[in-house]
PDB file of C-alpha atoms in Angstrom:
ATOM      1  CA  ALA A   1     110.567 128.883  49.146  1.00  0.00           C
ATOM      2  CA  GLN A   2     107.669 130.827  50.536  1.00  0.00           C
ATOM      3  CA  LYS A   3     106.473 129.749  53.932  1.00  0.00           C
ATOM      4  CA  VAL A   4     104.091 131.177  56.492  1.00  0.00           C
ATOM      5  CA  THR A   5     104.099 129.899  60.057  1.00  0.00           C
ATOM      6  CA  GLN A   6     101.370 130.521  62.571  1.00  0.00           C
ATOM      7  CA  ALA A   7     102.683 128.733  65.611  1.00  0.00           C
ATOM      8  CA  GLN A   8      99.540 129.203  67.692  1.00  0.00           C
ATOM      9  CA  THR A   9      97.022 126.549  66.708  1.00  0.00           C
ATOM     10  CA  GLU A  10      94.327 127.749  69.085  1.00  0.00           C
ATOM     11  CA  ILE A  11      93.936 130.605  71.542  1.00  0.00           C
ATOM     12  CA  SER A  12      91.173 131.073  74.095  1.00  0.00           C
ATOM     13  CA  VAL A  13      90.594 134.393  75.831  1.00  0.00           C
ATOM     14  CA  VAL A  14      87.893 135.999  77.891  1.00  0.00           C
ATOM     15  CA  GLU A  15      86.006 138.918  76.447  1.00  0.00           C
ATOM     16  CA  LYS A  16      87.769 142.291  76.793  1.00  0.00           C
ATOM     17  CA  GLU A  17      91.197 140.715  76.941  1.00  0.00           C
ATOM     18  CA  ASP A  18      93.799 141.742  74.380  1.00  0.00           C
ATOM     19  CA  VAL A  19      95.148 138.964  72.178  1.00  0.00           C
ATOM     20  CA  THR A  20      98.053 138.802  69.723  1.00  0.00           C
ATOM     21  CA  LEU A  21      98.201 136.333  66.854  1.00  0.00           C
ATOM     22  CA  ASP A  22     101.693 135.585  65.623  1.00  0.00           C
ATOM     23  CA  CYS A  23     102.824 135.207  62.035  1.00  0.00           C
ATOM     24  CA  VAL A  24     106.355 134.504  60.819  1.00  0.00           C
ATOM     25  CA  TYR A  25     107.208 134.229  57.147  1.00  0.00           C
ATOM     26  CA  GLU A  26     110.004 133.173  54.834  1.00  0.00           C
ATOM     27  CA  THR A  27     110.467 134.640  51.399  1.00  0.00           C
ATOM     28  CA  ARG A  28     113.039 134.701  48.626  1.00  0.00           C
ATOM     29  CA  ASP A  29     111.829 138.035  47.284  1.00  0.00           C
ATOM     30  CA  THR A  30     112.425 141.643  48.329  1.00  0.00           C
ATOM     31  CA  THR A  31     108.999 142.694  47.079  1.00  0.00           C
ATOM     32  CA  TYR A  32     106.111 140.913  48.677  1.00  0.00           C
ATOM     33  CA  TYR A  33     102.751 141.417  50.334  1.00  0.00           C
ATOM     34  CA  LEU A  34     101.471 140.185  53.653  1.00  0.00           C
ATOM     35  CA  PHE A  35      97.832 139.660  54.499  1.00  0.00           C
ATOM     36  CA  TRP A  36      95.538 138.751  57.328  1.00  0.00           C
ATOM     37  CA  TYR A  37      92.198 137.096  56.666  1.00  0.00           C
ATOM     38  CA  LYS A  38      89.422 136.175  59.074  1.00  0.00           C
ATOM     39  CA  GLN A  39      87.308 133.055  58.540  1.00  0.00           C
ATOM     40  CA  PRO A  40      84.146 133.112  60.656  1.00  0.00           C
ATOM     41  CA  PRO A  41      81.992 129.974  61.055  1.00  0.00           C
ATOM     42  CA  SER A  42      80.095 130.898  57.881  1.00  0.00           C
ATOM     43  CA  GLY A  43      83.187 129.899  55.884  1.00  0.00           C
ATOM     44  CA  GLU A  44      84.221 132.827  53.726  1.00  0.00           C
ATOM     45  CA  LEU A  45      87.621 134.405  54.168  1.00  0.00           C
ATOM     46  CA  VAL A  46      87.252 138.070  55.010  1.00  0.00           C
ATOM     47  CA  PHE A  47      90.133 140.320  54.012  1.00  0.00           C
ATOM     48  CA  LEU A  48      91.466 142.362  56.939  1.00  0.00           C
ATOM     49  CA  ILE A  49      94.689 143.982  55.808  1.00  0.00           C
ATOM     50  CA  ARG A  50      97.376 144.014  53.137  1.00  0.00           C
ATOM     51  CA  ARG A  51     100.867 145.316  53.799  1.00  0.00           C
ATOM     52  CA  ASN A  52     103.647 145.608  51.225  1.00  0.00           C
ATOM     53  CA  SER A  53     107.241 144.858  52.067  1.00  0.00           C
ATOM     54  CA  PHE A  54     108.362 148.467  51.766  1.00  0.00           C
ATOM     55  CA  ASP A  55     105.943 149.800  54.327  1.00  0.00           C
ATOM     56  CA  GLU A  56     106.928 148.904  57.860  1.00  0.00           C
ATOM     57  CA  GLN A  57     104.629 151.343  59.547  1.00  0.00           C
ATOM     58  CA  ASN A  58     102.345 149.742  62.060  1.00  0.00           C
ATOM     59  CA  GLU A  59      98.679 150.111  61.358  1.00  0.00           C
ATOM     60  CA  ILE A  60      95.672 150.489  63.603  1.00  0.00           C
ATOM     61  CA  SER A  61      92.076 150.042  62.540  1.00  0.00           C
ATOM     62  CA  GLY A  62      89.638 150.282  65.408  1.00  0.00           C
ATOM     63  CA  ARG A  63      90.394 147.422  67.796  1.00  0.00           C
ATOM     64  CA  TYR A  64      92.768 145.804  65.286  1.00  0.00           C
ATOM     65  CA  SER A  65      96.458 146.596  64.983  1.00  0.00           C
ATOM     66  CA  TRP A  66      99.298 145.052  63.044  1.00  0.00           C
ATOM     67  CA  ASN A  67     103.006 145.025  63.807  1.00  0.00           C
ATOM     68  CA  PHE A  68     105.224 144.385  60.773  1.00  0.00           C
ATOM     69  CA  GLN A  69     108.904 143.799  61.499  1.00  0.00           C
ATOM     70  CA  LYS A  70     111.118 142.868  58.559  1.00  0.00           C
ATOM     71  CA  SER A  71     114.089 142.277  60.847  1.00  0.00           C
ATOM     72  CA  THR A  72     112.322 139.319  62.414  1.00  0.00           C
ATOM     73  CA  SER A  73     110.136 138.446  59.387  1.00  0.00           C
ATOM     74  CA  SER A  74     107.034 138.807  61.484  1.00  0.00           C
ATOM     75  CA  PHE A  75     103.616 140.299  60.900  1.00  0.00           C
ATOM     76  CA  ASN A  76     101.673 140.002  64.125  1.00  0.00           C
ATOM     77  CA  PHE A  77      98.029 140.895  64.627  1.00  0.00           C
ATOM     78  CA  THR A  78      96.595 142.242  67.883  1.00  0.00           C
ATOM     79  CA  ILE A  79      92.940 142.512  68.807  1.00  0.00           C
ATOM     80  CA  THR A  80      92.323 144.913  71.678  1.00  0.00           C
ATOM     81  CA  ALA A  81      89.379 144.392  74.015  1.00  0.00           C
ATOM     82  CA  SER A  82      88.321 141.196  72.271  1.00  0.00           C
ATOM     83  CA  GLN A  83      84.652 140.433  71.699  1.00  0.00           C
ATOM     84  CA  VAL A  84      82.761 137.184  71.187  1.00  0.00           C
ATOM     85  CA  VAL A  85      82.218 138.149  67.529  1.00  0.00           C
ATOM     86  CA  ASP A  86      85.989 138.014  67.044  1.00  0.00           C
ATOM     87  CA  SER A  87      85.830 134.236  67.421  1.00  0.00           C
ATOM     88  CA  ALA A  88      87.039 132.834  64.115  1.00  0.00           C
ATOM     89  CA  VAL A  89      90.013 131.293  62.386  1.00  0.00           C
ATOM     90  CA  TYR A  90      92.605 133.868  61.401  1.00  0.00           C
ATOM     91  CA  PHE A  91      94.984 133.278  58.527  1.00  0.00           C
ATOM     92  CA  CYS A  92      98.192 135.065  57.720  1.00  0.00           C
ATOM     93  CA  ALA A  93      99.236 134.919  54.063  1.00  0.00           C
ATOM     94  CA  LEU A  94     102.172 135.926  51.890  1.00  0.00           C
ATOM     95  CA  SER A  95     102.264 136.847  48.225  1.00  0.00           C
ATOM     96  CA  GLU A  96     105.573 137.271  46.463  1.00  0.00           C
ATOM     97  CA  GLY A  97     106.148 139.395  43.374  1.00  0.00           C
ATOM     98  CA  VAL A  98     104.959 138.993  39.826  1.00  0.00           C
ATOM     99  CA  GLU A  99     108.021 136.898  39.046  1.00  0.00           C
ATOM    100  CA  TYR A 100     106.623 134.257  41.386  1.00  0.00           C
ATOM    101  CA  GLY A 101     103.058 134.565  40.147  1.00  0.00           C
ATOM    102  CA  ASN A 102     101.706 136.661  42.986  1.00  0.00           C
ATOM    103  CA  LYS A 103     100.404 133.455  44.559  1.00  0.00           C
ATOM    104  CA  LEU A 104      98.906 133.639  48.019  1.00  0.00           C
ATOM    105  CA  VAL A 105     100.503 131.175  50.439  1.00  0.00           C
ATOM    106  CA  PHE A 106      98.583 130.744  53.654  1.00  0.00           C
ATOM    107  CA  GLY A 107      99.619 129.778  57.133  1.00  0.00           C
ATOM    108  CA  ALA A 108      97.796 126.975  58.897  1.00  0.00           C
ATOM    109  CA  GLY A 109      95.572 129.419  60.741  1.00  0.00           C
ATOM    110  CA  THR A 110      94.946 130.239  64.395  1.00  0.00           C
ATOM    111  CA  ILE A 111      91.600 129.427  65.956  1.00  0.00           C
ATOM    112  CA  LEU A 112      90.566 132.247  68.276  1.00  0.00           C
ATOM    113  CA  ARG A 113      87.850 131.554  70.832  1.00  0.00           C
ATOM    114  CA  VAL A 114      86.561 134.516  72.799  1.00  0.00           C
ATOM    115  CA  LYS A 115      84.405 133.567  75.766  1.00  0.00           C
ATOM    116  CA  SER A 116      81.898 135.855  77.420  1.00  0.00           C
TER     117      SER A 116
ATOM    118  CA  GLU B   1      79.065 139.947  51.371  1.00  0.00           C
ATOM    119  CA  THR B   2      82.305 139.959  49.419  1.00  0.00           C
ATOM    120  CA  GLY B   3      80.832 139.939  45.920  1.00  0.00           C
ATOM    121  CA  VAL B   4      81.859 136.324  45.324  1.00  0.00           C
ATOM    122  CA  THR B   5      79.020 133.819  45.483  1.00  0.00           C
ATOM    123  CA  GLN B   6      79.393 130.053  45.594  1.00  0.00           C
ATOM    124  CA  THR B   7      76.730 127.400  45.129  1.00  0.00           C
ATOM    125  CA  PRO B   8      75.833 125.025  46.568  1.00  0.00           C
ATOM    126  CA  ARG B   9      76.927 125.775  50.110  1.00  0.00           C
ATOM    127  CA  HIS B  10      76.837 122.099  51.045  1.00  0.00           C
ATOM    128  CA  LEU B  11      77.132 119.002  48.873  1.00  0.00           C
ATOM    129  CA  VAL B  12      77.149 115.320  49.679  1.00  0.00           C
ATOM    130  CA  MET B  13      78.044 113.015  46.832  1.00  0.00           C
ATOM    131  CA  GLY B  14      78.872 109.379  46.274  1.00  0.00           C
ATOM    132  CA  MET B  15      82.148 108.309  44.756  1.00  0.00           C
ATOM    133  CA  THR B  16      80.501 107.470  41.436  1.00  0.00           C
ATOM    134  CA  ASN B  17      78.559 110.729  41.127  1.00  0.00           C
ATOM    135  CA  LYS B  18      79.268 113.709  38.910  1.00  0.00           C
ATOM    136  CA  LYS B  19      78.583 117.150  40.320  1.00  0.00           C
ATOM    137  CA  SER B  20      79.678 120.730  39.720  1.00  0.00           C
ATOM    138  CA  LEU B  21      80.527 123.623  42.000  1.00  0.00           C
ATOM    139  CA  LYS B  22      79.699 127.110  40.804  1.00  0.00           C
ATOM    140  CA  CYS B  23      81.331 130.437  41.564  1.00  0.00           C
ATOM    141  CA  GLU B  24      80.177 133.847  40.421  1.00  0.00           C
ATOM    142  CA  GLN B  25      81.773 137.230  41.004  1.00  0.00           C
ATOM    143  CA  HIS B  26      80.289 140.640  40.378  1.00  0.00           C
ATOM    144  CA  LEU B  27      83.416 142.644  41.058  1.00  0.00           C
ATOM    145  CA  GLY B  28      84.664 143.040  37.505  1.00  0.00           C
ATOM    146  CA  HIS B  29      87.757 141.020  38.336  1.00  0.00           C
ATOM    147  CA  ASN B  30      89.831 139.277  35.680  1.00  0.00           C
ATOM    148  CA  ALA B  31      91.344 136.470  37.751  1.00  0.00           C
ATOM    149  CA  MET B  32      89.578 133.650  39.566  1.00  0.00           C
ATOM    150  CA  TYR B  33      90.864 130.859  41.756  1.00  0.00           C
ATOM    151  CA  TRP B  34      89.865 127.561  43.339  1.00  0.00           C
ATOM    152  CA  TYR B  35      91.280 126.702  46.763  1.00  0.00           C
ATOM    153  CA  LYS B  36      90.863 123.560  48.825  1.00  0.00           C
ATOM    154  CA  GLN B  37      90.696 123.743  52.613  1.00  0.00           C
ATOM    155  CA  SER B  38      91.034 120.392  54.345  1.00  0.00           C
ATOM    156  CA  ALA B  39      90.896 119.844  58.063  1.00  0.00           C
ATOM    157  CA  LYS B  40      94.156 120.746  59.774  1.00  0.00           C
ATOM    158  CA  LYS B  41      95.871 121.741  56.516  1.00  0.00           C
ATOM    159  CA  PRO B  42      96.720 125.153  55.069  1.00  0.00           C
ATOM    160  CA  LEU B  43      94.630 126.380  52.180  1.00  0.00           C
ATOM    161  CA  GLU B  44      95.853 124.835  48.954  1.00  0.00           C
ATOM    162  CA  LEU B  45      95.662 126.680  45.656  1.00  0.00           C
ATOM    163  CA  MET B  46      94.201 124.369  43.015  1.00  0.00           C
ATOM    164  CA  PHE B  47      93.622 126.400  39.868  1.00  0.00           C
ATOM    165  CA  VAL B  48      94.150 129.926  38.602  1.00  0.00           C
ATOM    166  CA  TYR B  49      92.290 131.494  35.697  1.00  0.00           C
ATOM    167  CA  SER B  50      93.226 134.820  34.174  1.00  0.00           C
ATOM    168  CA  LEU B  51      91.000 136.347  31.510  1.00  0.00           C
ATOM    169  CA  GLU B  52      89.251 132.985  31.192  1.00  0.00           C
ATOM    170  CA  GLU B  53      92.486 131.098  30.493  1.00  0.00           C
ATOM    171  CA  ARG B  54      93.868 128.559  32.924  1.00  0.00           C
ATOM    172  CA  VAL B  55      97.288 129.785  33.954  1.00  0.00           C
ATOM    173  CA  GLU B  56      98.029 127.391  36.762  1.00  0.00           C
ATOM    174  CA  ASN B  57      97.148 123.869  37.765  1.00  0.00           C
ATOM    175  CA  ASN B  58      98.841 122.870  40.977  1.00  0.00           C
ATOM    176  CA  SER B  59      99.140 119.125  40.336  1.00  0.00           C
ATOM    177  CA  VAL B  60      95.470 118.598  40.937  1.00  0.00           C
ATOM    178  CA  PRO B  61      94.078 115.133  40.071  1.00  0.00           C
ATOM    179  CA  SER B  62      92.083 114.928  36.874  1.00  0.00           C
ATOM    180  CA  ARG B  63      88.922 114.020  38.783  1.00  0.00           C
ATOM    181  CA  PHE B  64      88.734 117.795  39.373  1.00  0.00           C
ATOM    182  CA  SER B  65      88.030 119.678  36.150  1.00  0.00           C
ATOM    183  CA  PRO B  66      87.717 123.476  36.151  1.00  0.00           C
ATOM    184  CA  GLU B  67      85.853 125.553  33.612  1.00  0.00           C
ATOM    185  CA  CYS B  68      85.795 129.315  33.159  1.00  0.00           C
ATOM    186  CA  PRO B  69      83.253 130.252  30.470  1.00  0.00           C
ATOM    187  CA  ASN B  70      83.622 133.990  31.126  1.00  0.00           C
ATOM    188  CA  SER B  71      85.361 136.282  33.539  1.00  0.00           C
ATOM    189  CA  SER B  72      82.432 136.270  35.973  1.00  0.00           C
ATOM    190  CA  HIS B  73      81.899 132.525  36.305  1.00  0.00           C
ATOM    191  CA  LEU B  74      84.043 129.640  37.401  1.00  0.00           C
ATOM    192  CA  PHE B  75      83.043 126.009  37.747  1.00  0.00           C
ATOM    193  CA  LEU B  76      84.672 122.987  39.300  1.00  0.00           C
ATOM    194  CA  HIS B  77      83.398 119.739  37.807  1.00  0.00           C
ATOM    195  CA  LEU B  78      83.760 116.722  40.046  1.00  0.00           C
ATOM    196  CA  HIS B  79      83.668 113.038  39.118  1.00  0.00           C
ATOM    197  CA  THR B  80      84.683 109.780  40.765  1.00  0.00           C
ATOM    198  CA  LEU B  81      85.922 111.551  43.872  1.00  0.00           C
ATOM    199  CA  GLN B  82      87.465 109.874  46.892  1.00  0.00           C
ATOM    200  CA  PRO B  83      86.517 110.335  50.560  1.00  0.00           C
ATOM    201  CA  GLU B  84      89.776 112.235  51.121  1.00  0.00           C
ATOM    202  CA  ASP B  85      88.487 114.878  48.711  1.00  0.00           C
ATOM    203  CA  SER B  86      85.974 115.934  51.345  1.00  0.00           C
ATOM    204  CA  ALA B  87      86.837 119.529  52.193  1.00  0.00           C
ATOM    205  CA  LEU B  88      85.739 123.141  51.958  1.00  0.00           C
ATOM    206  CA  TYR B  89      86.254 124.409  48.423  1.00  0.00           C
ATOM    207  CA  LEU B  90      86.733 128.146  48.223  1.00  0.00           C
ATOM    208  CA  CYS B  91      86.516 130.332  45.170  1.00  0.00           C
ATOM    209  CA  ALA B  92      88.295 133.676  45.035  1.00  0.00           C
ATOM    210  CA  SER B  93      88.794 136.497  42.592  1.00  0.00           C
ATOM    211  CA  SER B  94      91.244 139.351  42.203  1.00  0.00           C
ATOM    212  CA  GLN B  95      91.529 142.370  39.950  1.00  0.00           C
ATOM    213  CA  ASP B  96      94.161 140.646  37.852  1.00  0.00           C
ATOM    214  CA  GLN B  97      96.393 137.624  38.307  1.00  0.00           C
ATOM    215  CA  GLY B  98      99.228 139.958  39.194  1.00  0.00           C
ATOM    216  CA  PHE B  99      97.170 141.729  41.852  1.00  0.00           C
ATOM    217  CA  PRO B 100      97.700 139.955  45.148  1.00  0.00           C
ATOM    218  CA  GLU B 101      94.550 140.843  47.028  1.00  0.00           C
ATOM    219  CA  ALA B 102      91.865 138.206  46.692  1.00  0.00           C
ATOM    220  CA  PHE B 103      88.212 138.205  47.683  1.00  0.00           C
ATOM    221  CA  PHE B 104      86.721 134.903  48.728  1.00  0.00           C
ATOM    222  CA  GLY B 105      83.326 133.275  48.538  1.00  0.00           C
ATOM    223  CA  GLN B 106      81.742 131.400  51.428  1.00  0.00           C
ATOM    224  CA  GLY B 107      82.822 128.067  50.097  1.00  0.00           C
ATOM    225  CA  THR B 108      81.151 124.764  49.315  1.00  0.00           C
ATOM    226  CA  ARG B 109      81.398 122.148  52.043  1.00  0.00           C
ATOM    227  CA  LEU B 110      81.849 118.889  50.116  1.00  0.00           C
ATOM    228  CA  THR B 111      81.443 115.473  51.678  1.00  0.00           C
ATOM    229  CA  VAL B 112      82.251 112.395  49.609  1.00  0.00           C
ATOM    230  CA  VAL B 113      80.665 109.205  50.880  1.00  0.00           C
TER     231      VAL B 113
END
């Protein structure tokens, strides 16, 4: 069965520190998608990135970077030089192929607190 | 602004009340979803609509009744709820049911008293 584990319930850092949010997944499919979403205090989930299972290249977008490793079933998210505005709950999610309905399964989330 | 709008943002209702949550998307998407986010629990998918037809109901109690009158609007009708139904209810949409990327609204914070 699909499963997404975010072992870190809460992380606190001081502004300008780098922080890595861990995500480990389990899947029965060879074709799947991985996602990261950010949920600020306002409530909506903001899409950050989608990665398909055939693309293991790491990606960098500004201060955000993602490390996808199929060998360890991990899709970790690093924020470089964190800022107070990065404070939010971050969710990792998995979607398997059409055969399994393309449903998004979310991890429990990691609360990130960035202090000034 | 993700293009998915939910109203109301906050709702307090008694256990005998009937209320409805509304979701509207202006993205031209064909699939819409209701999720429930309870404290200390992962997001739970409740309902999936594709082209205005319900394609999935994840064992949700009948006191929650969805309605999708057209591809831009989704409702969640609530009646005789329980206090444990208090949660953040999130609406999402995607291009099609088979397209995995979803865009979320800001949610309705529901408190049942």
